[in-house]
């Protein structure tokens, strides 16, 4: 029974990842074949898909940043209400350390995603063109 739970924990995420990936790949392939043109016929908007992805990533990472900030405030509250109790102070230090690590991970993820999206845009469209009179 224990071996079955271990196999389930390993293979279940892999199966879900493959299923979700296959749906994403097939929908992109159908969109390319029919020539939807960034959702003009579907009513989803005409914005470039990379820009849409970046907006979604910014919203998600912004929400995670807000949660991490609330956790930092909670850690400070625990420390301030510890009243000299060594156990509560060590708990507050652990909370603050984990929250700061979480914030660093969130900011690095944002920087990595921004770099990748900007690199993809430059590789497919090219660098931004300056027109005369721009400064």
Coordinates of N, CA and C in Angstrom, one line a residue:
X1 N 0.8 -1.2 0.0 CA 0.0 0.0 0.0 C 0.9 1.3 0.0
X2 N 2.0 1.2 0.8 CA 2.8 2.4 0.9 C 3.5 2.6 -0.5
X3 N 3.9 1.5 -1.2 CA 4.6 1.6 -2.4 C 3.6 2.2 -3.5
X4 N 2.3 1.9 -3.4 CA 1.4 2.5 -4.3 C 1.2 4.0 -4.1
X5 N 1.2 4.4 -2.9 CA 1.2 5.9 -2.6 C 2.4 6.6 -3.2
X6 N 3.5 6.0 -3.1 CA 4.8 6.6 -3.6 C 4.7 6.7 -5.1
X7 N 4.3 5.7 -5.8 CA 4.2 5.7 -7.2 C 3.1 6.7 -7.7
X8 N 2.0 6.8 -6.9 CA 1.0 7.8 -7.2 C 1.5 9.2 -7.1
X9 N 2.3 9.5 -6.1 CA 2.8 10.8 -5.9 C 3.8 11.2 -7.0
X10 N 4.5 10.2 -7.6 CA 5.4 10.5 -8.6 C 4.8 10.6 -10.0
X11 N 3.9 9.7 -10.3 CA 3.3 9.6 -11.7 C 2.1 10.5 -11.9
X12 N 1.4 10.9 -10.9 CA 0.2 11.7 -11.0 C 0.5 13.1 -11.6
X13 N 1.5 13.8 -11.0 CA 1.8 15.1 -11.6 C 2.4 15.0 -13.0
X14 N 3.1 13.9 -13.3 CA 3.6 13.8 -14.7 C 2.4 13.6 -15.7
X15 N 1.5 12.7 -15.3 CA 0.3 12.5 -16.2 C -0.5 13.8 -16.4
X16 N -0.7 14.5 -15.3 CA -1.5 15.8 -15.5 C -0.7 16.8 -16.3
X17 N 0.6 16.8 -16.2 CA 1.4 17.7 -17.0 C 1.4 17.4 -18.5
X18 N 1.4 16.1 -18.8 CA 1.4 15.6 -20.2 C 0.0 15.9 -20.8
X19 N -1.1 15.7 -20.0 CA -2.4 16.0 -20.5 C -2.6 17.5 -20.8
X20 N -2.2 18.3 -19.8 CA -2.4 19.8 -20.0 C -1.5 20.2 -21.2
X21 N -0.3 19.7 -21.3 CA 0.6 20.1 -22.4 C 0.1 19.7 -23.7
X22 N -0.5 18.5 -23.8 CA -1.1 18.1 -25.1 C -2.3 19.0 -25.5
X23 N -3.1 19.4 -24.5 CA -4.2 20.3 -24.9 C -3.6 21.7 -25.4
X24 N -2.6 22.2 -24.7 CA -2.0 23.5 -25.1 C -1.4 23.4 -26.5
X25 N -0.6 22.3 -26.8 CA 0.0 22.2 -28.1 C -1.0 22.0 -29.2
X26 N -2.1 21.2 -28.9 CA -3.1 21.0 -30.0 C -3.9 22.3 -30.3
X27 N -4.1 23.1 -29.2 CA -4.9 24.4 -29.5 C -4.0 25.3 -30.3
X28 N -2.7 25.4 -30.0 CA -1.8 26.3 -30.8 C -1.8 25.8 -32.2
X29 N -1.7 24.5 -32.4 CA -1.6 24.0 -33.8 C -2.9 24.3 -34.5
X30 N -4.1 24.2 -33.9 CA -5.3 24.5 -34.6 C -5.4 26.0 -34.9
X31 N -4.9 26.8 -34.0 CA -4.9 28.3 -34.2 C -4.0 28.6 -35.4
X32 N -2.9 27.9 -35.5 CA -2.0 28.2 -36.7 C -2.6 27.7 -38.0
X33 N -3.3 26.6 -38.0 CA -3.9 26.1 -39.2 C -5.1 27.0 -39.7
X34 N -5.9 27.4 -38.8 CA -7.1 28.2 -39.2 C -6.7 29.7 -39.4
X35 N -5.6 30.1 -38.9 CA -5.2 31.5 -39.1 C -6.1 32.5 -38.3
X36 N -6.2 32.2 -37.0 CA -7.1 33.1 -36.2 C -6.6 34.5 -36.0
X37 N -5.3 34.7 -36.1 CA -4.8 36.0 -36.0 C -5.0 36.7 -34.6
X38 N -4.5 36.1 -33.6 CA -4.5 36.6 -32.2 C -5.9 36.9 -31.7
X39 N -6.9 36.1 -32.0 CA -8.2 36.1 -31.4 C -9.1 37.1 -32.1
X40 N -8.9 37.5 -33.3 CA -9.9 38.4 -33.9 C -11.3 37.8 -34.1
X41 N -11.3 36.6 -34.4 CA -12.6 35.9 -34.7 C -13.2 35.3 -33.4
X42 N -12.4 35.1 -32.4 CA -12.9 34.4 -31.2 C -13.3 35.5 -30.1
X43 N -13.0 36.7 -30.3 CA -13.4 37.8 -29.4 C -12.5 37.8 -28.2
X44 N -11.3 37.2 -28.2 CA -10.4 37.2 -27.1 C -9.4 38.4 -27.1
X45 N -9.5 39.2 -28.1 CA -8.6 40.4 -28.2 C -7.6 40.2 -29.3
X46 N -7.0 41.3 -29.7 CA -6.0 41.3 -30.8 C -4.6 41.5 -30.4
X47 N -4.4 41.5 -29.1 CA -3.0 41.7 -28.5 C -2.1 40.5 -28.8
X48 N -0.8 40.8 -28.9 CA 0.2 39.7 -29.1 C 0.1 38.8 -27.9
X49 N 0.3 37.5 -28.2 CA 0.2 36.5 -27.1 C 1.3 36.7 -26.1
X50 N 2.5 37.1 -26.5 CA 3.6 37.3 -25.5 C 3.2 38.4 -24.6
X51 N 2.6 39.5 -25.0 CA 2.2 40.5 -24.2 C 1.1 40.1 -23.2
X52 N 0.2 39.3 -23.7 CA -0.9 38.7 -22.8 C -0.3 37.8 -21.7
X53 N 0.7 37.0 -22.1 CA 1.3 36.1 -21.1 C 2.1 36.9 -20.1
X54 N 2.7 38.0 -20.5 CA 3.5 38.8 -19.6 C 2.5 39.5 -18.6
X55 N 1.4 39.9 -19.1 CA 0.4 40.5 -18.2 C -0.1 39.6 -17.1
X56 N -0.4 38.3 -17.5 CA -0.8 37.3 -16.6 C 0.3 37.0 -15.6
X57 N 1.5 36.9 -16.0 CA 2.6 36.6 -15.1 C 2.8 37.8 -14.1
X58 N 2.7 39.0 -14.6 CA 2.8 40.1 -13.7 C 1.7 40.1 -12.6
X59 N 0.5 39.8 -13.0 CA -0.6 39.7 -12.0 C -0.4 38.6 -11.0
X60 N 0.0 37.4 -11.5 CA 0.3 36.3 -10.5 C 1.4 36.6 -9.6
X61 N 2.5 37.1 -10.1 CA 3.7 37.5 -9.3 C 3.3 38.7 -8.4
X62 N 2.5 39.6 -8.8 CA 2.1 40.7 -7.9 C 1.3 40.2 -6.8
X63 N 0.4 39.2 -7.0 CA -0.4 38.6 -5.9 C 0.5 37.9 -4.9
X64 N 1.5 37.1 -5.5 CA 2.4 36.4 -4.6 C 3.2 37.4 -3.8
X65 N 3.6 38.5 -4.4 CA 4.3 39.5 -3.7 C 3.5 40.1 -2.5
X66 N 2.2 40.3 -2.8 CA 1.4 40.9 -1.7 C 1.3 39.9 -0.6
X67 N 1.1 38.6 -0.9 CA 1.1 37.5 0.1 C 2.4 37.5 0.9
X68 N 3.5 37.6 0.3 CA 4.8 37.6 1.0 C 4.9 38.8 1.9
X69 N 4.4 39.9 1.4 CA 4.5 41.1 2.3 C 3.6 41.0 3.5
X70 N 2.5 40.4 3.4 CA 1.6 40.1 4.5 C 2.3 39.1 5.5
X71 N 3.0 38.2 4.9 CA 3.7 37.2 5.8 C 4.8 37.9 6.6
X72 N 5.5 38.9 5.9 CA 6.5 39.6 6.6 C 5.9 40.5 7.7
X73 N 4.8 41.1 7.5 CA 4.1 41.8 8.5 C 3.7 40.9 9.7
X74 N 3.2 39.7 9.3 CA 2.8 38.7 10.4 C 4.0 38.3 11.2
X75 N 5.2 38.1 10.6 CA 6.4 37.8 11.3 C 6.8 38.9 12.2
X76 N 6.7 40.1 11.8 CA 7.0 41.2 12.6 C 6.0 41.3 13.8
X77 N 4.8 41.0 13.5 CA 3.8 41.0 14.6 C 4.1 40.0 15.7
X78 N 4.4 38.8 15.2 CA 4.8 37.7 16.1 C 6.0 38.1 17.0
X79 N 7.0 38.8 16.4 CA 8.2 39.2 17.1 C 7.8 40.2 18.1
X80 N 7.0 41.2 17.7 CA 6.6 42.3 18.6 C 5.8 41.8 19.8
X81 N 5.0 40.8 19.6 CA 4.1 40.3 20.7 C 4.8 39.1 21.4
X82 N 6.0 38.8 21.2 CA 6.7 37.7 21.8 C 6.9 38.0 23.3
X83 N 7.1 39.2 23.7 CA 7.3 39.6 25.1 C 8.5 38.9 25.7
X84 N 9.5 38.7 24.9 CA 10.8 38.1 25.5 C 10.8 36.5 25.4
X85 N 9.7 35.9 25.0 CA 9.6 34.5 24.9 C 10.5 34.0 23.7
X86 N 11.6 33.2 24.1 CA 12.6 32.8 23.1 C 12.0 31.9 22.0
X87 N 11.0 31.1 22.3 CA 10.4 30.3 21.3 C 9.6 31.1 20.3
X88 N 8.9 32.1 20.7 CA 8.2 32.9 19.8 C 9.1 33.8 19.0
X89 N 10.2 34.2 19.6 CA 11.2 35.0 18.8 C 11.8 34.2 17.7
X90 N 12.2 32.9 18.0 CA 12.8 32.1 17.0 C 11.7 31.7 15.9
X91 N 10.5 31.6 16.3 CA 9.4 31.4 15.3 C 9.3 32.6 14.4
X92 N 9.3 33.8 15.0 CA 9.2 35.0 14.2 C 10.4 35.1 13.2
X93 N 11.6 34.8 13.7 CA 12.8 34.8 12.8 C 12.7 33.8 11.7
X94 N 12.1 32.6 11.9 CA 11.9 31.7 10.8 C 10.9 32.2 9.8
X95 N 9.8 32.8 10.3 CA 8.8 33.4 9.4 C 9.4 34.5 8.6
X96 N 10.1 35.4 9.2 CA 10.7 36.5 8.4 C 11.8 36.0 7.4
X97 N 12.6 35.0 7.8 CA 13.6 34.5 6.9 C 12.9 33.8 5.7
X98 N 11.9 33.0 5.9 CA 11.2 32.4 4.8 C 10.5 33.4 3.9
X99 N 9.9 34.4 4.5 CA 9.2 35.4 3.7 C 10.2 36.2 2.8
X100 N 11.4 36.5 3.3 CA 12.4 37.2 2.5 C 12.9 36.3 1.4
X101 N 13.1 35.0 1.7 CA 13.5 34.1 0.7 C 12.4 34.0 -0.4
X102 N 11.1 34.0 0.0 CA 10.0 33.9 -0.9 C 10.0 35.2 -1.8
X103 N 10.2 36.3 -1.2 CA 10.3 37.6 -2.0 C 11.4 37.6 -3.0
X104 N 12.6 37.1 -2.6 CA 13.7 37.0 -3.6 C 13.4 36.0 -4.7
X105 N 12.7 34.9 -4.4 CA 12.4 34.0 -5.5 C 11.3 34.6 -6.4
X106 N 10.4 35.4 -5.9 CA 9.4 36.0 -6.7 C 10.0 37.1 -7.6
X107 N 10.9 37.9 -7.1 CA 11.5 38.9 -7.9 C 12.4 38.3 -9.0
X108 N 13.2 37.2 -8.6 CA 14.0 36.6 -9.6 C 13.1 35.9 -10.7
X109 N 12.0 35.3 -10.3 CA 11.1 34.7 -11.3 C 10.6 35.8 -12.3
X110 N 10.3 36.9 -11.7 CA 9.8 38.0 -12.6 C 10.9 38.5 -13.5
X111 N 12.1 38.7 -13.0 CA 13.2 39.1 -13.9 C 13.5 38.1 -15.0
X112 N 13.5 36.8 -14.7 CA 13.7 35.7 -15.6 C 12.7 35.7 -16.7
X113 N 11.4 35.8 -16.3 CA 10.3 35.8 -17.3 C 10.3 37.0 -18.2
X114 N 10.6 38.2 -17.6 CA 10.7 39.4 -18.4 C 11.8 39.3 -19.4
X115 N 13.0 38.8 -19.0 CA 14.1 38.6 -19.9 C 13.7 37.7 -21.0
X116 N 13.1 36.5 -20.7 CA 12.8 35.5 -21.8 C 11.8 36.1 -22.7
X117 N 10.7 36.8 -22.2 CA 9.7 37.4 -23.1 C 10.3 38.5 -24.0
X118 N 11.1 39.3 -23.4 CA 11.8 40.4 -24.2 C 12.7 39.8 -25.3
X119 N 13.4 38.8 -24.9 CA 14.3 38.1 -25.9 C 13.6 37.5 -27.0
X120 N 12.4 36.9 -26.7 CA 11.6 36.3 -27.7 C 11.0 37.4 -28.6
X121 N 10.6 38.5 -28.1 CA 10.1 39.5 -28.9 C 11.2 40.1 -29.8
X122 N 12.4 40.3 -29.3 CA 13.5 40.8 -30.1 C 13.9 39.8 -31.2
X123 N 13.8 38.5 -30.9 CA 14.2 37.5 -31.8 C 13.2 37.4 -33.0
X124 N 11.9 37.6 -32.7 CA 10.9 37.4 -33.7 C 10.5 38.6 -34.4
X125 N 10.5 39.7 -33.7 CA 10.1 41.0 -34.3 C 11.3 41.9 -34.7
X126 N 12.3 41.8 -33.8 CA 13.5 42.6 -34.0 C 13.6 43.7 -32.9
X127 N 14.7 44.3 -32.8 CA 14.8 45.4 -31.8 C 13.9 46.6 -32.2
X128 N 13.5 47.3 -31.2 CA 12.6 48.5 -31.4 C 13.3 49.5 -32.4
X129 N 12.5 49.9 -33.3 CA 13.0 50.9 -34.3 C 12.8 52.3 -33.9
X130 N 13.8 53.1 -34.0 CA 13.7 54.5 -33.6 C 13.3 55.3 -34.9
X131 N 12.3 56.2 -34.7 CA 12.0 57.1 -35.8 C 12.6 58.4 -35.6
X132 N 12.9 59.1 -36.7 CA 13.5 60.5 -36.6 C 12.6 61.4 -35.7
X133 N 13.2 62.1 -34.8 CA 12.5 63.0 -33.9 C 12.3 62.4 -32.5
X134 N 12.5 61.1 -32.4 CA 12.4 60.4 -31.1 C 13.6 60.8 -30.3
X135 N 13.4 61.0 -29.0 CA 14.6 61.3 -28.2 C 14.5 60.5 -26.9

